[in-house]
């Protein structure tokens, strides 16, 4: 499902980038327009993208990457369960 625009909740979660995930390829706070946060108020404080939100999926993957939960960085295999647990606890 494609949501072209961030939800009000997305705007609240990513205020510096107008509700989008920050574009890491640029200096400073630039929105990545391909990754709107489509979270709702029902979402976890640290949503891992379970709701289908592209921004939070990316945020979770970035966390898992930095925290070393990717067993095989080449093929993208991740220890999802462990990463999820750590993510919800706040890393
Ligand atoms: Zn989100
Ligand atoms: Zn969400």
CSV table of C-alpha atoms and ligand atoms in Angstrom, one decimal:
chain,number,residue,atom,x,y,z
A,1,UNK,CA,0.0,0.0,0.0
A,2,UNK,CA,1.4,3.4,-0.9
A,3,UNK,CA,0.8,6.5,1.1
A,4,UNK,CA,2.2,9.5,-0.6
A,5,UNK,CA,2.0,11.8,2.3
A,6,UNK,CA,2.9,11.6,6.0
A,7,UNK,CA,0.0,11.3,8.5
A,8,UNK,CA,-0.4,13.9,11.3
A,9,UNK,CA,1.3,11.4,13.6
A,10,UNK,CA,4.1,11.1,11.1
A,11,UNK,CA,4.6,14.8,11.3
A,12,UNK,CA,4.8,14.6,15.0
A,13,UNK,CA,7.4,11.8,14.9
A,14,UNK,CA,9.6,13.4,12.3
A,15,UNK,CA,9.1,17.2,12.8
A,16,UNK,CA,12.4,18.2,11.4
A,17,UNK,CA,11.8,16.6,8.1
A,18,UNK,CA,8.1,17.4,7.7
A,19,UNK,CA,6.9,13.9,8.5
A,20,UNK,CA,9.4,12.1,6.3
A,21,UNK,CA,12.4,10.0,7.1
A,22,UNK,CA,15.6,12.1,6.9
A,23,UNK,CA,17.6,11.8,3.7
A,24,UNK,CA,20.9,10.4,4.9
A,25,UNK,CA,22.7,11.3,1.7
A,26,UNK,CA,22.4,15.0,2.5
A,27,UNK,CA,23.8,17.2,5.2
A,28,UNK,CA,21.4,18.5,7.8
A,29,UNK,CA,17.7,17.7,8.0
A,30,UNK,CA,16.3,17.0,4.5
A,31,UNK,CA,13.1,14.9,4.0
A,32,UNK,CA,13.4,11.7,1.9
A,33,UNK,CA,10.1,12.1,0.0
A,34,UNK,CA,10.1,8.4,-0.8
A,35,UNK,CA,9.7,7.6,2.9
A,36,UNK,CA,6.7,9.3,4.5
A,37,UNK,CA,5.8,8.3,8.1
A,38,UNK,CA,2.3,6.9,7.9
A,39,UNK,CA,2.0,6.0,11.6
A,40,UNK,CA,-1.1,6.5,13.6
A,41,UNK,CA,-1.5,7.2,17.3
A,42,UNK,CA,-2.0,3.5,17.8
A,43,UNK,CA,1.6,2.8,16.9
A,44,UNK,CA,4.3,2.0,19.4
A,45,UNK,CA,6.4,4.8,20.5
A,46,UNK,CA,9.3,3.2,18.7
A,47,UNK,CA,7.3,1.7,15.7
A,48,UNK,CA,9.3,-0.8,13.7
A,49,UNK,CA,7.2,-0.3,10.7
A,50,UNK,CA,4.7,-3.1,11.5
A,51,UNK,CA,1.9,-0.7,10.4
A,52,UNK,CA,3.4,-0.5,7.0
A,53,UNK,CA,5.1,2.8,7.6
A,54,UNK,CA,8.1,3.2,5.3
A,55,UNK,CA,9.9,5.8,7.4
A,56,UNK,CA,9.8,3.7,10.6
A,57,UNK,CA,10.7,0.5,8.7
A,58,UNK,CA,13.8,2.4,7.6
A,59,UNK,CA,14.5,3.7,11.0
A,60,UNK,CA,14.2,0.2,12.4
A,61,UNK,CA,16.5,-1.2,9.8
A,62,UNK,CA,19.1,1.5,10.4
A,63,UNK,CA,19.0,0.7,14.1
A,64,UNK,CA,19.3,-3.0,13.5
A,65,UNK,CA,22.2,-2.3,11.1
A,66,UNK,CA,24.1,-0.2,13.6
A,67,UNK,CA,23.4,-2.5,16.5
A,68,UNK,CA,24.7,-5.5,14.5
A,69,UNK,CA,21.5,-7.5,14.0
A,70,UNK,CA,22.2,-8.1,10.4
A,71,UNK,CA,23.8,-11.6,10.3
A,72,UNK,CA,24.6,-11.2,6.6
A,73,UNK,CA,24.8,-7.6,5.5
A,74,UNK,CA,25.1,-8.8,1.9
A,75,UNK,CA,21.8,-10.5,1.6
A,76,UNK,CA,20.0,-8.4,4.2
A,77,UNK,CA,19.1,-11.3,6.5
A,78,UNK,CA,18.3,-9.9,10.0
A,79,UNK,CA,17.7,-11.4,13.4
A,80,UNK,CA,14.3,-9.6,13.4
A,81,UNK,CA,13.1,-10.9,16.7
A,82,UNK,CA,16.2,-9.9,18.7
A,83,UNK,CA,16.4,-6.6,16.8
A,84,UNK,CA,12.7,-5.9,17.5
A,85,UNK,CA,13.1,-6.5,21.2
A,86,UNK,CA,16.1,-4.3,21.5
A,87,UNK,CA,14.5,-1.6,19.5
A,88,UNK,CA,11.4,-1.5,21.6
A,89,UNK,CA,13.5,-1.2,24.7
A,90,UNK,CA,15.2,1.8,23.2
A,91,UNK,CA,18.3,0.2,21.9
B,1,LIG,ZN1,6.2,5.8,11.2
B,2,LIG,ZN1,3.8,2.9,12.8
